[in-house]
C-alpha positions as CSV (number, residue, x, y, z in Angstrom):
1,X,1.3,13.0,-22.2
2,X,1.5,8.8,-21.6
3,X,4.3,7.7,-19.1
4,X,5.5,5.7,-21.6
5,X,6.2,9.1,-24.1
6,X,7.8,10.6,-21.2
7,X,10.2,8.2,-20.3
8,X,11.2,8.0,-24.0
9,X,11.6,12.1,-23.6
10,X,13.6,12.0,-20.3
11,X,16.3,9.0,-22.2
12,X,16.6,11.4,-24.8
13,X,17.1,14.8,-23.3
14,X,19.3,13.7,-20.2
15,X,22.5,12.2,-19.7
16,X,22.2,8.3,-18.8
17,X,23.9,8.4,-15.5
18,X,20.3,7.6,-13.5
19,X,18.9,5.4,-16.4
20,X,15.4,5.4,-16.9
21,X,13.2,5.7,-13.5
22,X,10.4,3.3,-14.0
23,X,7.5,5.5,-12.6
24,X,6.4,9.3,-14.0
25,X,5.2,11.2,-10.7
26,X,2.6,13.7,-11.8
27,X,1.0,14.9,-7.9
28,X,0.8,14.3,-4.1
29,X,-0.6,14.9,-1.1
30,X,0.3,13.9,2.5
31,X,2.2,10.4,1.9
32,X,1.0,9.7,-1.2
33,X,1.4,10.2,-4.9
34,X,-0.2,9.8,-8.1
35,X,1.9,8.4,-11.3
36,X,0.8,9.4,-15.3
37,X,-1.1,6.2,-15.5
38,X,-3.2,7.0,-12.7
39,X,-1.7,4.6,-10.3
40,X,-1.8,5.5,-6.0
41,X,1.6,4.7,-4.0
42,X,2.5,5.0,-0.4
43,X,5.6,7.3,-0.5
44,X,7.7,5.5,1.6
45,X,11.0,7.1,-0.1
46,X,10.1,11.1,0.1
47,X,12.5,11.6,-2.0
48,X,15.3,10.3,-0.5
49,X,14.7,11.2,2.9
50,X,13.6,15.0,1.6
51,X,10.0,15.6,1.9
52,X,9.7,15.6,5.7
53,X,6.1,17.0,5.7
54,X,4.8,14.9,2.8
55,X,3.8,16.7,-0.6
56,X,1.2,19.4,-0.8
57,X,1.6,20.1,2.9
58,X,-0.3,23.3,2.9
59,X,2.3,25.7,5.4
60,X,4.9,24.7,3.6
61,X,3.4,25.7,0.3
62,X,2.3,29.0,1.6
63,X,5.4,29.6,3.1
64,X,7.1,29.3,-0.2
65,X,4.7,31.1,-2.4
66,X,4.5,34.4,0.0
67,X,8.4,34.5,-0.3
68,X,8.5,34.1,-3.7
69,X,6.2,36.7,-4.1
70,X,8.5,38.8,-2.3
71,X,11.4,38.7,-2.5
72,X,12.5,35.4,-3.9
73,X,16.7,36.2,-4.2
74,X,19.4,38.1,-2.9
75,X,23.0,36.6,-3.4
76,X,25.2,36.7,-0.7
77,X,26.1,40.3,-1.5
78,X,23.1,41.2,0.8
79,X,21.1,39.7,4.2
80,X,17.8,38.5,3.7
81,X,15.8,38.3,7.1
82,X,14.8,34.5,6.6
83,X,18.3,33.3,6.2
84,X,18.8,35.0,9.8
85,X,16.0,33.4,11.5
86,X,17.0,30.0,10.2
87,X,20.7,30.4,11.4
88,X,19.1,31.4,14.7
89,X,16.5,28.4,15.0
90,X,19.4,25.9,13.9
91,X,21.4,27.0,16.7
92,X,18.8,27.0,19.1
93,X,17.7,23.5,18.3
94,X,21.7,22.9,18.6
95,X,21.6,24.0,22.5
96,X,22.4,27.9,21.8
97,X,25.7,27.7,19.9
98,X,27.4,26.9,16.6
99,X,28.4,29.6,13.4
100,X,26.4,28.7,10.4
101,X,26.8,28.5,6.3
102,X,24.2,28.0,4.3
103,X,24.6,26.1,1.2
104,X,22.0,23.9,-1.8
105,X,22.6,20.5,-1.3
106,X,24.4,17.9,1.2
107,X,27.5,17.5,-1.0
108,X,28.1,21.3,-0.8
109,X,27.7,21.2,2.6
110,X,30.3,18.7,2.9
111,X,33.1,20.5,0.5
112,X,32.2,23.3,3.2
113,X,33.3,21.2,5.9
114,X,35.9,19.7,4.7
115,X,37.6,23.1,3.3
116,X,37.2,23.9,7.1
117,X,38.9,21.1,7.8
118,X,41.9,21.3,5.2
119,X,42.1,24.9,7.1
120,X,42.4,23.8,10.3
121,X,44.7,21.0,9.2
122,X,47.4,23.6,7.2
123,X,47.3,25.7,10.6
124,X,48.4,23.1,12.8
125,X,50.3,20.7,10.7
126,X,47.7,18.2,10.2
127,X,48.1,16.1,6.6
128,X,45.1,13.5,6.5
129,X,42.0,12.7,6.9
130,X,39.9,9.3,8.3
131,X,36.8,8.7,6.7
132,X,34.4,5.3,7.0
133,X,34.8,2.4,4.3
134,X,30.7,2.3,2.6
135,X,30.6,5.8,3.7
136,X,28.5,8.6,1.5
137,X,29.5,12.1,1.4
138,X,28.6,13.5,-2.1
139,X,30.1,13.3,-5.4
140,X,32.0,16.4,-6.0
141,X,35.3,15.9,-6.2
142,X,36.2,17.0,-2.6
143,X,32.9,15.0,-0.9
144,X,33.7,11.8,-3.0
145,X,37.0,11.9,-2.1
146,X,35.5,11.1,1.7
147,X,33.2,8.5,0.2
148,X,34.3,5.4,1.0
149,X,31.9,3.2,-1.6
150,X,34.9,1.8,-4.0
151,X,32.8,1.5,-6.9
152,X,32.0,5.3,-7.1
153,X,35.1,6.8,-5.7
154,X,37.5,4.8,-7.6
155,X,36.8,5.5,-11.7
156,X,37.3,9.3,-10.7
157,X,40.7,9.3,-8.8
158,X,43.1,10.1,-7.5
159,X,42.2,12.9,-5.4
160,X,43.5,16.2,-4.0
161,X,43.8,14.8,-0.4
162,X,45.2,11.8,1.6
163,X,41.9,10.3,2.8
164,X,42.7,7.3,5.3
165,X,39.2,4.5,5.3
166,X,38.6,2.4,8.3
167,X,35.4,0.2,9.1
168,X,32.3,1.3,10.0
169,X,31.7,0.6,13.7
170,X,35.3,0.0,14.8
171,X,36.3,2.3,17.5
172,X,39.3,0.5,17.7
173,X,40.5,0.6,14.3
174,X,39.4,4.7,14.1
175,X,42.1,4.7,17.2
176,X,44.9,3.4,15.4
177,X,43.9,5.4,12.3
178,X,43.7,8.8,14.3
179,X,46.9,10.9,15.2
180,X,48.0,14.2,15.7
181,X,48.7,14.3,12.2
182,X,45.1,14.1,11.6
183,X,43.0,16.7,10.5
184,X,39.4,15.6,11.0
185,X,37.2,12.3,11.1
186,X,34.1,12.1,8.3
187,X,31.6,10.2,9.9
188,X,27.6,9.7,9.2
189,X,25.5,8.3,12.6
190,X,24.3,5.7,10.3
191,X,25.6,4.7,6.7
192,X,22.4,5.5,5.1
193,X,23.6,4.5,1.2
194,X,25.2,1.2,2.6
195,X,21.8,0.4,3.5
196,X,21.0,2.4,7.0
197,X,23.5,0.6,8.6
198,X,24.1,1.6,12.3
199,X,27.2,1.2,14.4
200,X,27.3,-0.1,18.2
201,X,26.2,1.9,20.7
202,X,28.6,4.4,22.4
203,X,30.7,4.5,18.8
204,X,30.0,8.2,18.2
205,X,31.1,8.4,22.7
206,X,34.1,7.1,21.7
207,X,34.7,8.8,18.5
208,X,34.3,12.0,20.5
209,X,37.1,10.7,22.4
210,X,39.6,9.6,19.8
211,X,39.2,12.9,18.7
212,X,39.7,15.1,22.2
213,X,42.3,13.0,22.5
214,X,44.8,13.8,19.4
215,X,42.6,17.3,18.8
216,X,41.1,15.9,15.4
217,X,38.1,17.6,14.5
218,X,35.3,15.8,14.3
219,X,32.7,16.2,11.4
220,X,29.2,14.0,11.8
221,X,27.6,14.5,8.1
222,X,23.8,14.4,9.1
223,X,22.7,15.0,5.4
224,X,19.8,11.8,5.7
225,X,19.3,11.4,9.6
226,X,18.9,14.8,10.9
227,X,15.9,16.8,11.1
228,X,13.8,15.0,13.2
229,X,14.9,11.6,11.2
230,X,15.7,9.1,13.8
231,X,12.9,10.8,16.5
232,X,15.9,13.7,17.7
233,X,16.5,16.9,16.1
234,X,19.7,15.5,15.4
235,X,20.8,11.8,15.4
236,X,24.0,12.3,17.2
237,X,21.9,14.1,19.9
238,X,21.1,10.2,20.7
239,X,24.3,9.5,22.3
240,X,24.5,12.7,24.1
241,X,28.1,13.8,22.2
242,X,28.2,17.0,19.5
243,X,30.6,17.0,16.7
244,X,32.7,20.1,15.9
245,X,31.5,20.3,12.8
246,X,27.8,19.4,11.3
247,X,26.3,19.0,8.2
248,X,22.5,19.1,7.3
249,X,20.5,19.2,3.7
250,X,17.6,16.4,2.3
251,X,14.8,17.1,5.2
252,X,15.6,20.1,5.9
253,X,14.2,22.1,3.1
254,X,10.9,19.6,2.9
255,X,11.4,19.4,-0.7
256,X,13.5,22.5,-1.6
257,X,17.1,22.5,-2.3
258,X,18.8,24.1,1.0
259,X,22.1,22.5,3.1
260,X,24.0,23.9,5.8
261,X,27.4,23.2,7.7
262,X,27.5,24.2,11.4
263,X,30.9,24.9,12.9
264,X,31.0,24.4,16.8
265,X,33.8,26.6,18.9
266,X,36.7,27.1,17.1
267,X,35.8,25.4,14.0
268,X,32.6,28.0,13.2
269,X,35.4,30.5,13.2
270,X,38.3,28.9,11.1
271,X,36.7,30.9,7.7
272,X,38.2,34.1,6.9
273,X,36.4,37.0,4.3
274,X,36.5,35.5,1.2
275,X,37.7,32.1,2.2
276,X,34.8,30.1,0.8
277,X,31.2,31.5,-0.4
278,X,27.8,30.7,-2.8
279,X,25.6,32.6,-4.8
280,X,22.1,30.7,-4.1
281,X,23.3,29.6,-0.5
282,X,20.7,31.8,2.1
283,X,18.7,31.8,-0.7
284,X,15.3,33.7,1.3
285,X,12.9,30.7,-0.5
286,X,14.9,27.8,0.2
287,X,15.2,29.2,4.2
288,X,11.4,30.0,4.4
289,X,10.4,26.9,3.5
290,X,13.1,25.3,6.1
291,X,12.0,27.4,9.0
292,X,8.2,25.9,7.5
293,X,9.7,22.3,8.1
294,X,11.5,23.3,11.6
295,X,8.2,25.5,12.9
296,X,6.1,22.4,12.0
297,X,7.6,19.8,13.3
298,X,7.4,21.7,16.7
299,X,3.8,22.5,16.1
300,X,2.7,19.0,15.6
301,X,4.9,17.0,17.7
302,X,6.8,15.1,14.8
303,X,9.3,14.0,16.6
304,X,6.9,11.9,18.6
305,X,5.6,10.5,15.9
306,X,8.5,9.7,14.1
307,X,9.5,7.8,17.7
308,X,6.1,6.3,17.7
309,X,5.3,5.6,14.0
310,X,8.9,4.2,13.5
311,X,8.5,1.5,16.1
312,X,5.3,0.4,14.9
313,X,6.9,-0.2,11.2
314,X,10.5,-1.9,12.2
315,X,8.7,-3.7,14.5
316,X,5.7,-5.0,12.3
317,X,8.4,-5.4,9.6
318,X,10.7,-7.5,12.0
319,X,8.2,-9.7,13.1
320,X,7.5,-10.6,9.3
321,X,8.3,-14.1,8.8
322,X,10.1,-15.2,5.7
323,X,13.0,-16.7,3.5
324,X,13.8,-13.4,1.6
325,X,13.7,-11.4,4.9
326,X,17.3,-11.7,7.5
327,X,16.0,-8.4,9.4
328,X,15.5,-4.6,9.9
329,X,17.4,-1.7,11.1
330,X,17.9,1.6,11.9
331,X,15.8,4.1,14.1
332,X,12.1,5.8,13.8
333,X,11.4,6.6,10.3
334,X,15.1,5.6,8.8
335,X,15.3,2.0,8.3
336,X,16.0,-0.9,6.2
337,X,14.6,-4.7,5.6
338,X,17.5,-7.0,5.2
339,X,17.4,-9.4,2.4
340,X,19.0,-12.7,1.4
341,X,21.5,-11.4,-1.0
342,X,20.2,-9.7,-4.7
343,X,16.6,-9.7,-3.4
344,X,16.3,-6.2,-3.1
345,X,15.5,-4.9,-6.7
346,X,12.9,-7.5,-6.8
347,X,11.5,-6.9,-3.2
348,X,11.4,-2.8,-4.8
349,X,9.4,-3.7,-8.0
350,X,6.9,-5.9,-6.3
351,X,6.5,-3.7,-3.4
352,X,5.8,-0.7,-6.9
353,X,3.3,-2.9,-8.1
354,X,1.3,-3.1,-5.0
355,X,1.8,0.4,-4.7
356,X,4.2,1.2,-1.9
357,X,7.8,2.8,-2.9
358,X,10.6,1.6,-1.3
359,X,14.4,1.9,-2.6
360,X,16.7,-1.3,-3.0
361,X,19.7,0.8,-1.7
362,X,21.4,-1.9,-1.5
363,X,21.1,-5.5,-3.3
364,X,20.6,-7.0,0.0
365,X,18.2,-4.0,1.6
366,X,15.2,-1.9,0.8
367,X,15.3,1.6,2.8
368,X,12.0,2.8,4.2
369,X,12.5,7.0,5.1
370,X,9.0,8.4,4.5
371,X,7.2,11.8,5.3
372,X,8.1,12.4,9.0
373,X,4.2,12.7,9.1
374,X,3.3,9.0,8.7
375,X,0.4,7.9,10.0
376,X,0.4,4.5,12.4
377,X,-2.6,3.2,9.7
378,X,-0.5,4.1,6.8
379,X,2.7,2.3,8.6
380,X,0.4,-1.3,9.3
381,X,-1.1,-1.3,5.6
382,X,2.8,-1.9,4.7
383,X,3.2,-4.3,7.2
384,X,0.3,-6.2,6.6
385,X,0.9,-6.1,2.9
386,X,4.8,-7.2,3.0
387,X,4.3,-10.8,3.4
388,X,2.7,-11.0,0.1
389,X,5.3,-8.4,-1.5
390,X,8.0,-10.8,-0.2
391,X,6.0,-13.8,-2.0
392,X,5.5,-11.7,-5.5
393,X,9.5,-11.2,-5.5
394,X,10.3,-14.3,-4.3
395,X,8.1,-15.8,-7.8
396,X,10.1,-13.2,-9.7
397,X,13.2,-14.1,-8.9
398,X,12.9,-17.6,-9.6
399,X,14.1,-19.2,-12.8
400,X,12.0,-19.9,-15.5
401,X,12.0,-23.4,-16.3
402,X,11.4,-22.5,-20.2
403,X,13.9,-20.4,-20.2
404,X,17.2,-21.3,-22.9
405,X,20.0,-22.6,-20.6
406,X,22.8,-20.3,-20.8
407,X,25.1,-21.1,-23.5
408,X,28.7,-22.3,-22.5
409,X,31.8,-20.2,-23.4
């Protein structure tokens, strides 16, 4: 089957909210892929931030396929032994402590945490929430209604909950916004859909503080930067603080739908029987192949890599001279070139055609998140190619001097 008759297959069987993606993905191994037509790309998405070990990555696979062929579902109704081990490794990884729930997805781990929080807040009189203006949380109704980006949350309102949005970054402006009356603070380490965007150093110190100080919990929604992401475990393990609640999905089932919420102290405790629940949540597949992603990244040092890897790329990238390029940010193998504004698209397809995915998240960024198992080698061919991706979208987005002036209403 031609890419070209599956895209026309895709626009006809699914609903249009994703359009039609310009590239059919047909295999993969390591960091790269292989589209219908035969074309080779450097998978510097993986999925949005997902595939931490690549594609193909051969204890992951087996890891999967011997569960399956064992015992591949249970419900909740039942324990399955792989579920148990993953709660345990999650906790040890999070210094010893924490209560776990296992969910599918990032967004479900978010409702979890925030029907924790609406718990806490009816038991001690709490009747809002702060959450981060650009911020992403999902888009269920309950995680949407802690996303701060106006052109998603908006056409779906109003919500069940008074949700209060203050700027990224301002410690000062989370102060005035948190009281007693709060109930808990959304926040991500980094605003990965506004573009990886970072805050100041010490924000998630003070955050901490704000909410010790008025006994707001704090929830850090770790969905893109945890799992050996940013070069820690966990990206708020960076500033030395923990949350009272966390949530984890995207890298840590290495390509598999899994998410989890991790309650701290009182908060892993708030749920009652019955008080919230899932039927493919623990699923023993999904936890196999997270305790695959976990167990390697230990056995091959990752998180050095990611460190080392990372600083090779932002820096190469960074040191890229050119008009379409303002910068790059983030940390190890999360970041983001900073365009002159509406360059991104362009910067994505150019970058496509010289066979390197990227994603404009943003029209004025590109986020780079690849397999946690980039090579330095793979990391310099983008570099040393980016100069000339920047020139092809810079010729792209020029007018054509042909073209039919626009017509004058």
């Amino acid at each position: 089957m031609s890419a070209g008759d599956l895209r026309k297959r895709y626009e006809a069987a699914f609903m249009p909210n994703y359009g039609v993606p310009p590239v059919v993905l047909t295999s993969g191994h390591g960091c790269v892929v292989w589209d219908a037509d035969g074309n080779e790309y450097l998978d510097l998405i993986a999925g949005i931030a997902v595939s931490s070990l690549g594609h193909a990555h051969e204890e992951l696979g087996e890891a999967v396929a011997n569960q399956v062929m064992s015992l591949a579902h249970t419900s909740n109704l039942f324990i399955n032994e792989q579920e148990v081990v993953l709660a345990e490794k999650l906790r040890e990884l999070l210094g010893g402590e924490g209560r776990v729930f296992l969910a599918n997805s990032g967004t479900e781990a978010n409702e979890c945490a925030l029907k924790l929080a609406i718990k806490y807040g009816k038991a001690n009189e709490r009747t809002y929430f702060v959450a981060a203006e650009n911020g992403f949380h999902g888009r269920s109704m309950g995680a949407l209604s802690l996303t701060g980006k106006r052109s998603i949350r908006e056409p779906f309102g109003p919500f069940a909950i008074d949700v209060r949005f203050v700027p990224y970054g301002d410690a000062e402006a989370l102060r005035a916004a948190v009281t007693d009356e709060c109930a808990a603070v959304f926040l991500e380490p980094a605003q990965g859909e506004a573009g990886v965007v970072p805050p100041p150093d010490g924000y998630f110190a003070a955050v901490r503080q704000i909410c010790d100080a008025t006994g707001t919990l704090f929830v850090a929604d770790e969905i893109q930067s945890a799992i050996g992401r940013t070069g820690a475990w966990f990206a708020h393990q960076h500033e030395g603080v923990r949350p009272d609640i966390l949530t984890l999905a995207k890298g840590l089932g290495g390509g598999l739908p899994i998410g989890a919420c991790v309650g701290f102290g009182p908060a892993g405790e708030l749920f009652a029987k019955g008080d919230h629940g899932t039927t493919f949540g623990g699923n023993p597949v999904a936890a196999a192949a997270a305790l695959a992603v976990l167990w390697t990244i230990e056995k091959e040092n990752l998180l050095d890599n990611v460190a080392a890897v990372g600083t090779l790329l932002k820096d190469g990238l960074a040191a890229v001279e050119h008009p379409l390029l303002t910068g790059v940010r983030g940390r190890g193998l999360w970041l983001a070139a900073v365009l002159t504004p509406g360059a991104a698209p362009a910067v994505e397809a150019a970058a496509r055609e010289a066979g390197f995915l990227v994603n404009a998240v943003q029209p004025d960024a590109i986020r780079i998140a690849p397999p946690l198992i980039l090579t330095p080698q793979q990391a310099r061919s983008f570099v040393d190619a980016f100069p000339a991706i920047l020139d092809a979208a810079a010729g792209a987005m020029k007018p054509n001097p042909e073209a039919e002036p626009p017509k004058e209403n």
